[in-house]
Amino acid sequence: VQLQASGGGLVQAGGSLRLSCAASERTSGRFVMGWFRQAPGKEREFVAAITVSGGSSTRVANSVKGRFTVSRDYAKNTVYLQMNSLKPEDTAVYYCTAAANIIFSDYNQHTRYSYWGQGTLVTVSS
């Protein structure tokens, strides 16, 4: 599975961006796609995840809940991360990721994901 992410950029605080991630294929069973981010000098952090096939669960990190929304286009094997009310602390490289047959409680564990796309940089200026 190859993942192609897009949509990063520079935005002022309070602004919005939408990230997209297209998967080249889906695996059999439950296929989950998500987003992690990593700021300079910090560990990789879970942002959001959604079940693309084999379910409809979503999970969003508390740090972005109410501001970020994850959604999917099943036919296009694509997930989106709509980011609103962006803050400078949201500045990071955002990574698209995918996994097969992981359980909901593991959606926020980066070690459970097998497929990773290239990162896309999101910079929020104050």
JSON list of C-alpha atoms in Angstrom, two decimals:
[
{"chain": "A", "resi": 1, "resn": "VAL", "atom": "CA", "xyz": [0.00, 0.00, 0.00]},
{"chain": "A", "resi": 2, "resn": "GLN", "atom": "CA", "xyz": [1.37, 3.37, -1.00]},
{"chain": "A", "resi": 3, "resn": "LEU", "atom": "CA", "xyz": [0.09, 6.57, 0.53]},
{"chain": "A", "resi": 4, "resn": "GLN", "atom": "CA", "xyz": [0.18, 9.99, -1.07]},
{"chain": "A", "resi": 5, "resn": "ALA", "atom": "CA", "xyz": [-0.47, 12.95, 1.18]},
{"chain": "A", "resi": 6, "resn": "SER", "atom": "CA", "xyz": [-1.07, 16.53, 0.16]},
{"chain": "A", "resi": 7, "resn": "GLY", "atom": "CA", "xyz": [-2.46, 19.80, 1.42]},
{"chain": "A", "resi": 8, "resn": "GLY", "atom": "CA", "xyz": [0.09, 21.14, 3.86]},
{"chain": "A", "resi": 9, "resn": "GLY", "atom": "CA", "xyz": [1.24, 24.73, 3.86]},
{"chain": "A", "resi": 10, "resn": "LEU", "atom": "CA", "xyz": [1.53, 27.96, 5.75]},
{"chain": "A", "resi": 11, "resn": "VAL", "atom": "CA", "xyz": [-1.50, 29.46, 7.43]},
{"chain": "A", "resi": 12, "resn": "GLN", "atom": "CA", "xyz": [-2.13, 32.10, 10.05]},
{"chain": "A", "resi": 13, "resn": "ALA", "atom": "CA", "xyz": [-3.44, 31.20, 13.45]},
{"chain": "A", "resi": 14, "resn": "GLY", "atom": "CA", "xyz": [-7.18, 30.75, 13.35]},
{"chain": "A", "resi": 15, "resn": "GLY", "atom": "CA", "xyz": [-7.10, 29.63, 9.75]},
{"chain": "A", "resi": 16, "resn": "SER", "atom": "CA", "xyz": [-7.93, 26.30, 8.14]},
{"chain": "A", "resi": 17, "resn": "LEU", "atom": "CA", "xyz": [-6.25, 23.68, 6.02]},
{"chain": "A", "resi": 18, "resn": "ARG", "atom": "CA", "xyz": [-7.39, 20.35, 4.62]},
{"chain": "A", "resi": 19, "resn": "LEU", "atom": "CA", "xyz": [-4.99, 17.47, 4.24]},
{"chain": "A", "resi": 20, "resn": "SER", "atom": "CA", "xyz": [-5.69, 14.60, 1.87]},
{"chain": "A", "resi": 21, "resn": "CYS", "atom": "CA", "xyz": [-4.22, 11.13, 1.75]},
{"chain": "A", "resi": 22, "resn": "ALA", "atom": "CA", "xyz": [-4.87, 8.68, -1.05]},
{"chain": "A", "resi": 23, "resn": "ALA", "atom": "CA", "xyz": [-4.07, 4.99, -0.68]},
{"chain": "A", "resi": 24, "resn": "SER", "atom": "CA", "xyz": [-3.10, 2.94, -3.71]},
{"chain": "A", "resi": 25, "resn": "GLU", "atom": "CA", "xyz": [-5.24, 0.05, -2.48]},
{"chain": "A", "resi": 26, "resn": "ARG", "atom": "CA", "xyz": [-7.08, -1.30, 0.51]},
{"chain": "A", "resi": 27, "resn": "THR", "atom": "CA", "xyz": [-6.17, -4.49, 2.30]},
{"chain": "A", "resi": 28, "resn": "SER", "atom": "CA", "xyz": [-8.75, -7.11, 3.11]},
{"chain": "A", "resi": 29, "resn": "GLY", "atom": "CA", "xyz": [-10.68, -6.84, 6.33]},
{"chain": "A", "resi": 30, "resn": "ARG", "atom": "CA", "xyz": [-10.69, -3.70, 8.44]},
{"chain": "A", "resi": 31, "resn": "PHE", "atom": "CA", "xyz": [-8.58, -1.01, 6.80]},
{"chain": "A", "resi": 32, "resn": "VAL", "atom": "CA", "xyz": [-7.75, 2.00, 8.91]},
{"chain": "A", "resi": 33, "resn": "MET", "atom": "CA", "xyz": [-6.16, 5.26, 7.81]},
{"chain": "A", "resi": 34, "resn": "GLY", "atom": "CA", "xyz": [-4.99, 8.04, 10.01]},
{"chain": "A", "resi": 35, "resn": "TRP", "atom": "CA", "xyz": [-2.77, 10.96, 10.73]},
{"chain": "A", "resi": 36, "resn": "PHE", "atom": "CA", "xyz": [0.11, 11.47, 13.10]},
{"chain": "A", "resi": 37, "resn": "ARG", "atom": "CA", "xyz": [2.21, 14.57, 13.46]},
{"chain": "A", "resi": 38, "resn": "GLN", "atom": "CA", "xyz": [5.70, 15.36, 14.66]},
{"chain": "A", "resi": 39, "resn": "ALA", "atom": "CA", "xyz": [6.96, 18.74, 15.69]},
{"chain": "A", "resi": 40, "resn": "PRO", "atom": "CA", "xyz": [10.68, 19.52, 15.88]},
{"chain": "A", "resi": 41, "resn": "GLY", "atom": "CA", "xyz": [12.21, 17.94, 18.95]},
{"chain": "A", "resi": 42, "resn": "LYS", "atom": "CA", "xyz": [9.02, 16.12, 19.88]},
{"chain": "A", "resi": 43, "resn": "GLU", "atom": "CA", "xyz": [7.77, 12.59, 19.56]},
{"chain": "A", "resi": 44, "resn": "ARG", "atom": "CA", "xyz": [5.29, 11.52, 16.95]},
{"chain": "A", "resi": 45, "resn": "GLU", "atom": "CA", "xyz": [1.79, 12.28, 18.12]},
{"chain": "A", "resi": 46, "resn": "PHE", "atom": "CA", "xyz": [-1.54, 10.76, 17.16]},
{"chain": "A", "resi": 47, "resn": "VAL", "atom": "CA", "xyz": [-3.99, 13.15, 15.53]},
{"chain": "A", "resi": 48, "resn": "ALA", "atom": "CA", "xyz": [-6.90, 11.18, 14.08]},
{"chain": "A", "resi": 49, "resn": "ALA", "atom": "CA", "xyz": [-7.88, 7.90, 12.48]},
{"chain": "A", "resi": 50, "resn": "ILE", "atom": "CA", "xyz": [-10.87, 6.48, 10.64]},
{"chain": "A", "resi": 51, "resn": "THR", "atom": "CA", "xyz": [-11.95, 3.07, 9.49]},
{"chain": "A", "resi": 52, "resn": "VAL", "atom": "CA", "xyz": [-12.08, 3.10, 5.70]},
{"chain": "A", "resi": 53, "resn": "SER", "atom": "CA", "xyz": [-13.51, -0.38, 5.21]},
{"chain": "A", "resi": 54, "resn": "GLY", "atom": "CA", "xyz": [-14.82, -2.96, 7.60]},
{"chain": "A", "resi": 55, "resn": "GLY", "atom": "CA", "xyz": [-16.37, -0.39, 9.88]},
{"chain": "A", "resi": 56, "resn": "SER", "atom": "CA", "xyz": [-16.98, 3.30, 10.39]},
{"chain": "A", "resi": 57, "resn": "SER", "atom": "CA", "xyz": [-15.14, 4.22, 13.57]},
{"chain": "A", "resi": 58, "resn": "THR", "atom": "CA", "xyz": [-13.32, 7.48, 14.00]},
{"chain": "A", "resi": 59, "resn": "ARG", "atom": "CA", "xyz": [-10.96, 8.59, 16.69]},
{"chain": "A", "resi": 60, "resn": "VAL", "atom": "CA", "xyz": [-9.58, 12.05, 17.26]},
{"chain": "A", "resi": 61, "resn": "ALA", "atom": "CA", "xyz": [-6.93, 13.15, 19.73]},
{"chain": "A", "resi": 62, "resn": "ASN", "atom": "CA", "xyz": [-8.14, 15.27, 22.62]},
{"chain": "A", "resi": 63, "resn": "SER", "atom": "CA", "xyz": [-5.67, 17.98, 21.69]},
{"chain": "A", "resi": 64, "resn": "VAL", "atom": "CA", "xyz": [-7.47, 18.63, 18.40]},
{"chain": "A", "resi": 65, "resn": "LYS", "atom": "CA", "xyz": [-11.01, 17.51, 19.17]},
{"chain": "A", "resi": 66, "resn": "GLY", "atom": "CA", "xyz": [-13.55, 20.10, 18.16]},
{"chain": "A", "resi": 67, "resn": "ARG", "atom": "CA", "xyz": [-11.12, 21.68, 15.69]},
{"chain": "A", "resi": 68, "resn": "PHE", "atom": "CA", "xyz": [-10.04, 18.79, 13.46]},
{"chain": "A", "resi": 69, "resn": "THR", "atom": "CA", "xyz": [-12.31, 16.39, 11.61]},
{"chain": "A", "resi": 70, "resn": "VAL", "atom": "CA", "xyz": [-11.34, 13.20, 9.83]},
{"chain": "A", "resi": 71, "resn": "SER", "atom": "CA", "xyz": [-13.44, 11.85, 6.99]},
{"chain": "A", "resi": 72, "resn": "ARG", "atom": "CA", "xyz": [-13.16, 9.36, 4.17]},
{"chain": "A", "resi": 73, "resn": "ASP", "atom": "CA", "xyz": [-14.08, 8.79, 0.55]},
{"chain": "A", "resi": 74, "resn": "TYR", "atom": "CA", "xyz": [-14.45, 5.04, 0.27]},
{"chain": "A", "resi": 75, "resn": "ALA", "atom": "CA", "xyz": [-14.53, 4.97, -3.52]},
{"chain": "A", "resi": 76, "resn": "LYS", "atom": "CA", "xyz": [-11.31, 6.96, -3.77]},
{"chain": "A", "resi": 77, "resn": "ASN", "atom": "CA", "xyz": [-9.48, 5.24, -0.90]},
{"chain": "A", "resi": 78, "resn": "THR", "atom": "CA", "xyz": [-8.87, 8.72, 0.41]},
{"chain": "A", "resi": 79, "resn": "VAL", "atom": "CA", "xyz": [-9.07, 10.25, 3.84]},
{"chain": "A", "resi": 80, "resn": "TYR", "atom": "CA", "xyz": [-9.17, 13.90, 4.71]},
{"chain": "A", "resi": 81, "resn": "LEU", "atom": "CA", "xyz": [-8.14, 15.87, 7.73]},
{"chain": "A", "resi": 82, "resn": "GLN", "atom": "CA", "xyz": [-10.01, 19.14, 7.98]},
{"chain": "A", "resi": 83, "resn": "MET", "atom": "CA", "xyz": [-8.14, 21.41, 10.35]},
{"chain": "A", "resi": 84, "resn": "ASN", "atom": "CA", "xyz": [-9.90, 24.50, 11.63]},
{"chain": "A", "resi": 85, "resn": "SER", "atom": "CA", "xyz": [-8.99, 27.11, 14.21]},
{"chain": "A", "resi": 86, "resn": "LEU", "atom": "CA", "xyz": [-5.35, 26.27, 13.76]},
{"chain": "A", "resi": 87, "resn": "LYS", "atom": "CA", "xyz": [-2.90, 27.22, 16.47]},
{"chain": "A", "resi": 88, "resn": "PRO", "atom": "CA", "xyz": [0.88, 27.72, 16.32]},
{"chain": "A", "resi": 89, "resn": "GLU", "atom": "CA", "xyz": [1.26, 24.56, 18.39]},
{"chain": "A", "resi": 90, "resn": "ASP", "atom": "CA", "xyz": [-0.30, 22.61, 15.51]},
{"chain": "A", "resi": 91, "resn": "THR", "atom": "CA", "xyz": [2.84, 23.29, 13.50]},
{"chain": "A", "resi": 92, "resn": "ALA", "atom": "CA", "xyz": [4.37, 19.94, 12.59]},
{"chain": "A", "resi": 93, "resn": "VAL", "atom": "CA", "xyz": [5.02, 17.48, 9.83]},
{"chain": "A", "resi": 94, "resn": "TYR", "atom": "CA", "xyz": [1.81, 15.52, 9.36]},
{"chain": "A", "resi": 95, "resn": "TYR", "atom": "CA", "xyz": [2.11, 11.90, 8.32]},
{"chain": "A", "resi": 96, "resn": "CYS", "atom": "CA", "xyz": [-0.57, 9.83, 6.69]},
{"chain": "A", "resi": 97, "resn": "THR", "atom": "CA", "xyz": [-0.65, 6.23, 7.76]},
{"chain": "A", "resi": 98, "resn": "ALA", "atom": "CA", "xyz": [-2.63, 3.04, 7.23]},
{"chain": "A", "resi": 99, "resn": "ALA", "atom": "CA", "xyz": [-3.06, -0.29, 8.90]},
{"chain": "A", "resi": 100, "resn": "ALA", "atom": "CA", "xyz": [-4.96, -3.51, 8.46]},
{"chain": "A", "resi": 101, "resn": "ASN", "atom": "CA", "xyz": [-7.08, -5.14, 11.13]},
{"chain": "A", "resi": 102, "resn": "ILE", "atom": "CA", "xyz": [-6.06, -3.09, 14.14]},
{"chain": "A", "resi": 103, "resn": "ILE", "atom": "CA", "xyz": [-8.48, -2.74, 17.01]},
{"chain": "A", "resi": 104, "resn": "PHE", "atom": "CA", "xyz": [-10.05, 0.58, 17.94]},
{"chain": "A", "resi": 105, "resn": "SER", "atom": "CA", "xyz": [-8.06, 0.93, 21.13]},
{"chain": "A", "resi": 106, "resn": "ASP", "atom": "CA", "xyz": [-4.85, 0.79, 19.08]},
{"chain": "A", "resi": 107, "resn": "TYR", "atom": "CA", "xyz": [-5.85, 3.53, 16.62]},
{"chain": "A", "resi": 108, "resn": "ASN", "atom": "CA", "xyz": [-3.60, 5.99, 18.46]},
{"chain": "A", "resi": 109, "resn": "GLN", "atom": "CA", "xyz": [-0.55, 3.73, 18.54]},
{"chain": "A", "resi": 110, "resn": "HIS", "atom": "CA", "xyz": [1.88, 4.55, 15.75]},
{"chain": "A", "resi": 111, "resn": "THR", "atom": "CA", "xyz": [3.63, 1.18, 16.18]},
{"chain": "A", "resi": 112, "resn": "ARG", "atom": "CA", "xyz": [0.47, -0.54, 14.99]},
{"chain": "A", "resi": 113, "resn": "TYR", "atom": "CA", "xyz": [0.52, 1.09, 11.57]},
{"chain": "A", "resi": 114, "resn": "SER", "atom": "CA", "xyz": [2.32, -0.66, 8.73]},
{"chain": "A", "resi": 115, "resn": "TYR", "atom": "CA", "xyz": [2.11, 1.88, 5.96]},
{"chain": "A", "resi": 116, "resn": "TRP", "atom": "CA", "xyz": [3.34, 5.46, 6.02]},
{"chain": "A", "resi": 117, "resn": "GLY", "atom": "CA", "xyz": [3.25, 8.25, 3.50]},
{"chain": "A", "resi": 118, "resn": "GLN", "atom": "CA", "xyz": [5.66, 11.09, 3.12]},
{"chain": "A", "resi": 119, "resn": "GLY", "atom": "CA", "xyz": [5.05, 13.88, 5.56]},
{"chain": "A", "resi": 120, "resn": "THR", "atom": "CA", "xyz": [3.46, 17.15, 4.69]},
{"chain": "A", "resi": 121, "resn": "LEU", "atom": "CA", "xyz": [4.48, 20.26, 6.58]},
{"chain": "A", "resi": 122, "resn": "VAL", "atom": "CA", "xyz": [1.87, 22.40, 8.26]},
{"chain": "A", "resi": 123, "resn": "THR", "atom": "CA", "xyz": [3.10, 25.72, 9.59]},
{"chain": "A", "resi": 124, "resn": "VAL", "atom": "CA", "xyz": [0.82, 27.94, 11.63]},
{"chain": "A", "resi": 125, "resn": "SER", "atom": "CA", "xyz": [2.06, 31.46, 12.19]},
{"chain": "A", "resi": 126, "resn": "SER", "atom": "CA", "xyz": [1.00, 33.55, 15.15]}
]
